[in-house]
Short mmCIF file of N, CA and C in Angstrom, two decimals:
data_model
loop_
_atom_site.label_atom_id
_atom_site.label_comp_id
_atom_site.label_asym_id
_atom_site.label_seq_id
_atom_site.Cartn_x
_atom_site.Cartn_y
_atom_site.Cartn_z
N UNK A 1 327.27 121.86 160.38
CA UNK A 1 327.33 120.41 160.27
C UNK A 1 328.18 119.80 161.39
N UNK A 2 327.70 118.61 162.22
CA UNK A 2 328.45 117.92 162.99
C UNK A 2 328.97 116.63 162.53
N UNK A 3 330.12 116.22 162.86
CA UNK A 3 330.93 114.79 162.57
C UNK A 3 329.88 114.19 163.18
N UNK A 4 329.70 112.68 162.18
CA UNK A 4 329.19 111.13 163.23
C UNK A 4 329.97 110.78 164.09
N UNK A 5 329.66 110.61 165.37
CA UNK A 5 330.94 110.25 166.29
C UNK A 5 331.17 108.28 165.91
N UNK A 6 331.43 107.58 166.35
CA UNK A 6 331.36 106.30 166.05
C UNK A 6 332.17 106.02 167.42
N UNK A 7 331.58 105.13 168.31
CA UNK A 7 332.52 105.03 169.37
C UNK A 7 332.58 103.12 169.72
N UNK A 8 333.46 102.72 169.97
CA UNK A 8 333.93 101.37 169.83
C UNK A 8 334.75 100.79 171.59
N UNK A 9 334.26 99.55 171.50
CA UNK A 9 333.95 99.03 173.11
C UNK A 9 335.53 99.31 173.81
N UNK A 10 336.53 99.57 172.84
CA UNK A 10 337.87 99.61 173.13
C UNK A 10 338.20 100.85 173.82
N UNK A 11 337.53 101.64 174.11
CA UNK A 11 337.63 103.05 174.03
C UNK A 11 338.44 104.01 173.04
N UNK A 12 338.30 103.85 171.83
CA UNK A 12 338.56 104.80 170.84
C UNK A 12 337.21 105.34 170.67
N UNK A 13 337.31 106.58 169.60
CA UNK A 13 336.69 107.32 169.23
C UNK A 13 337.17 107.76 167.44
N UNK A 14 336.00 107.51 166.87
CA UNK A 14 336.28 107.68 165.51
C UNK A 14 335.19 108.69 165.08
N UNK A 15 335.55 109.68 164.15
CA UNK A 15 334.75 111.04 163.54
C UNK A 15 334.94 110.71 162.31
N UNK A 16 333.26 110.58 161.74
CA UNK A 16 332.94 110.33 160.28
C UNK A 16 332.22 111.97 159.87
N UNK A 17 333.41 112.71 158.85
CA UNK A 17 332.65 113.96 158.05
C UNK A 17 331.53 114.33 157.52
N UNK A 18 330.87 115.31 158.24
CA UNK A 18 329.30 115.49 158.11
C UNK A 18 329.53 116.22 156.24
N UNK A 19 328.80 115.63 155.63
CA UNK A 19 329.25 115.78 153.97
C UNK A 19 328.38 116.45 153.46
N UNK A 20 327.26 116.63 154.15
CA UNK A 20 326.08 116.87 153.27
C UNK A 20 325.89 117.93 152.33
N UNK A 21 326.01 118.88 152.31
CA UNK A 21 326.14 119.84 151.92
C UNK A 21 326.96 119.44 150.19
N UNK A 22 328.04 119.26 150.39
CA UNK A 22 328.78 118.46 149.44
C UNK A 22 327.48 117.18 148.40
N UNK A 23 326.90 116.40 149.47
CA UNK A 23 325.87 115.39 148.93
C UNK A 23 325.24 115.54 148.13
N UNK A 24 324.34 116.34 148.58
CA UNK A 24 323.27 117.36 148.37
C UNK A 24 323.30 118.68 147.55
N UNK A 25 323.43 118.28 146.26
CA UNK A 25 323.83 119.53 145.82
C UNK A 25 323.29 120.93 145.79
N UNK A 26 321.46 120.82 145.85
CA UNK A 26 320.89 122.16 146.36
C UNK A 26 320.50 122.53 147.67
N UNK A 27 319.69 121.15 148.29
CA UNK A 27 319.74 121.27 149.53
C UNK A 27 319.46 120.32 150.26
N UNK A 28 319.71 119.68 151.84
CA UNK A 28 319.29 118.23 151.75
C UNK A 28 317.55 118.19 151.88
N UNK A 29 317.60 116.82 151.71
CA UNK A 29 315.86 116.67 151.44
C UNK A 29 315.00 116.95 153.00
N UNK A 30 315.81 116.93 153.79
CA UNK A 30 314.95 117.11 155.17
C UNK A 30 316.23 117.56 156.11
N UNK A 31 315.52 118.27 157.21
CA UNK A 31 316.76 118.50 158.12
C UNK A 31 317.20 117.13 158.95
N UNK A 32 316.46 116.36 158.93
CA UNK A 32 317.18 115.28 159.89
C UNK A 32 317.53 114.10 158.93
N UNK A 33 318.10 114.71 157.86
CA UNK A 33 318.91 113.39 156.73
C UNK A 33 320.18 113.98 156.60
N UNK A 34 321.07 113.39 156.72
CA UNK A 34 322.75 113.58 156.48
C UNK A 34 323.44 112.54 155.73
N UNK A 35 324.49 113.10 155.24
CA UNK A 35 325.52 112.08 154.73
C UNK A 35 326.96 112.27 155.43
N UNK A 36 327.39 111.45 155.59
CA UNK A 36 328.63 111.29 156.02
C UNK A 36 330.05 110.42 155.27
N UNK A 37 331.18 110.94 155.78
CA UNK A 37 332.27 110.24 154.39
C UNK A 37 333.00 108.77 155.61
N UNK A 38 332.61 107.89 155.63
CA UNK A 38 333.19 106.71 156.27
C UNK A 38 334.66 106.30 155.49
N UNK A 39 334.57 106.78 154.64
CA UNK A 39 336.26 106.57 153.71
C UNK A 39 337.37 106.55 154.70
N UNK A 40 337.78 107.65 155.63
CA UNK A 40 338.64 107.32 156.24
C UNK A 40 338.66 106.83 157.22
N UNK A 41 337.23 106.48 157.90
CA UNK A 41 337.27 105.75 159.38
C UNK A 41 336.70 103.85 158.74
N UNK A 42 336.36 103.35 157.95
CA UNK A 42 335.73 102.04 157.82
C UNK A 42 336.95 100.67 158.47
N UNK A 43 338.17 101.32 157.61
CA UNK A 43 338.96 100.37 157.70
C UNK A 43 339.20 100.64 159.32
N UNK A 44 339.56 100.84 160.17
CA UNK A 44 339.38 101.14 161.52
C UNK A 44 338.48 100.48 162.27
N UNK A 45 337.05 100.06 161.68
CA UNK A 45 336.45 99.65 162.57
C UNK A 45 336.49 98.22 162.72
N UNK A 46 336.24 97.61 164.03
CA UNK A 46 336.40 96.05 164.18
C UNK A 46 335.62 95.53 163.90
N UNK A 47 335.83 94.55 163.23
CA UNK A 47 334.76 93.55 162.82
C UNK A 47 334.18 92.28 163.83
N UNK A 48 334.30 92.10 164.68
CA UNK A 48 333.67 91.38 166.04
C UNK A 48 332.78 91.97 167.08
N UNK A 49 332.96 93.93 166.80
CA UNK A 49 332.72 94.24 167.94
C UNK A 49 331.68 95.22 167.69
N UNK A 50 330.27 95.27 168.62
CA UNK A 50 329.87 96.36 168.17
C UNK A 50 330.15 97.60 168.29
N UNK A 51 329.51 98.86 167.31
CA UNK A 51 330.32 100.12 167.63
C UNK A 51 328.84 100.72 167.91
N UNK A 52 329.14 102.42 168.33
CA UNK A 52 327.88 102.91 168.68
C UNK A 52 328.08 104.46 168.00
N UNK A 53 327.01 104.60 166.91
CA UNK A 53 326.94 105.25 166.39
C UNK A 53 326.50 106.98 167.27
N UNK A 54 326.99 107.86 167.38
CA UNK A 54 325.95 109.26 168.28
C UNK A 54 325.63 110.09 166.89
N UNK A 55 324.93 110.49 166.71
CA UNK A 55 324.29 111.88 165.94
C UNK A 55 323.71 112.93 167.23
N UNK A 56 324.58 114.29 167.00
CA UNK A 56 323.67 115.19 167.23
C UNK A 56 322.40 115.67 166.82
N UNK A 57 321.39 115.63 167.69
CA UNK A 57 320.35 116.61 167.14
C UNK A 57 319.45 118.11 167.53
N UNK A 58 318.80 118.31 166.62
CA UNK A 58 318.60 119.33 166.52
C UNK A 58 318.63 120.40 168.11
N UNK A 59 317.62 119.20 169.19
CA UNK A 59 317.74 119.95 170.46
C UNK A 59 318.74 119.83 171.09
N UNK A 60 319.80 119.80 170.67
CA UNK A 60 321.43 119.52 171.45
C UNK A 60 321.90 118.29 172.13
N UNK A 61 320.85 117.45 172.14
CA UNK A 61 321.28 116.09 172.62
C UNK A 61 321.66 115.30 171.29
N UNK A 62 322.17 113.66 172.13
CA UNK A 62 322.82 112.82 171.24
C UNK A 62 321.88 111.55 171.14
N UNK A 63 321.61 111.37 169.46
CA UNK A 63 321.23 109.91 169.53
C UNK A 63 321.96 108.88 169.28
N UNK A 64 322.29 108.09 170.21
CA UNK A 64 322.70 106.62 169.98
C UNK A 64 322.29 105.84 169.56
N UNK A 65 323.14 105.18 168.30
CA UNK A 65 322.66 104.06 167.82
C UNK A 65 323.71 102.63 167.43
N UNK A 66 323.47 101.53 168.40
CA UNK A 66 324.60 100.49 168.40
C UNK A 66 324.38 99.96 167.18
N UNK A 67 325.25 99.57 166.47
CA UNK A 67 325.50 98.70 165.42
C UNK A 67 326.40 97.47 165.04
N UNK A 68 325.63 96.86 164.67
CA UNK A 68 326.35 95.47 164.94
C UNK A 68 327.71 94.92 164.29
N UNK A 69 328.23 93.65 164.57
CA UNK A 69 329.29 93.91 163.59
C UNK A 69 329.05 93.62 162.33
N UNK A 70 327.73 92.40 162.20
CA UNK A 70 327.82 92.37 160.90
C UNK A 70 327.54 93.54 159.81
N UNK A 71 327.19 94.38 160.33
CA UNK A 71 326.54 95.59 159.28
C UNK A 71 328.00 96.35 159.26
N UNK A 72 328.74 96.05 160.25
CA UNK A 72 330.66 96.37 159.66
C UNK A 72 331.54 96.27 158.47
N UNK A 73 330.61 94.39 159.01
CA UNK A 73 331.43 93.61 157.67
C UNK A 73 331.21 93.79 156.38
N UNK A 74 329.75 93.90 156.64
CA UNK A 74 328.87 94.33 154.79
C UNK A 74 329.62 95.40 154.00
N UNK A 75 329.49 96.69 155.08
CA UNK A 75 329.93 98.13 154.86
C UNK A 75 331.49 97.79 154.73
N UNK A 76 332.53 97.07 155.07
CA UNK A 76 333.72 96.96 154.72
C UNK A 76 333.85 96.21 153.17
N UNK A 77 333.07 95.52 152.78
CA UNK A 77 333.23 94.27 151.99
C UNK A 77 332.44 95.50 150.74
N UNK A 78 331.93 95.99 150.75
CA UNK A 78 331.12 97.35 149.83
C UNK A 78 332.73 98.20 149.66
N UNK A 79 333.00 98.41 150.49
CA UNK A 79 334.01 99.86 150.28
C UNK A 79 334.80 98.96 149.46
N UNK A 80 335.30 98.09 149.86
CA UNK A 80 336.63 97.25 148.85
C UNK A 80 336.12 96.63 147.34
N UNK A 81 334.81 96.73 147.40
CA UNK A 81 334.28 96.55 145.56
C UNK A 81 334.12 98.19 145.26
N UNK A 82 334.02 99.09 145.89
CA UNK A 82 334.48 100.53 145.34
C UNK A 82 335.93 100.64 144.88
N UNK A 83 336.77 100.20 145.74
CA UNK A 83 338.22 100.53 145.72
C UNK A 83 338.88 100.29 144.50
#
């Protein structure tokens, strides 16, 4: 299993725990579905700015995927009705 990298215009770097295994209790439903634990990186991320998601895959390269801030804010405003 590889960490989600999450990388942000500031130059930090944030690692979200590849969980799946944990998720998934027999096995995951496909090889290219994962879960990941954002618990300790959410509060970290900025809410103005976009961040850019990488997943490794299978052939050793990285997919990038930018994400905006509002899908930050949602995903922050979710974790704090968990909390």
């Amino acid at each position: 299993p590889q960490p989600l990298t999450v990388k942000i215009p500031t130059g930090e770097t944030f690692y979200a725990e590849d969980i799946s295994k944990k998720a998934f209790s027999d096995k995951s439903p496909a090889d290219n579905i994962g879960q990941y634990n954002f618990e300790a990186i959410i509060s970290e991320l900025p809410n103005a700015l976009e961040v850019v998601f990488s997943l490794p895959t299978t052939d050793g390269d990285n997919l990038e995927m930018p994400v905006s801030p509002l899908s930050i804010q949602e995903w922050k405003k979710v974790a704090q009705k968990d909390s």
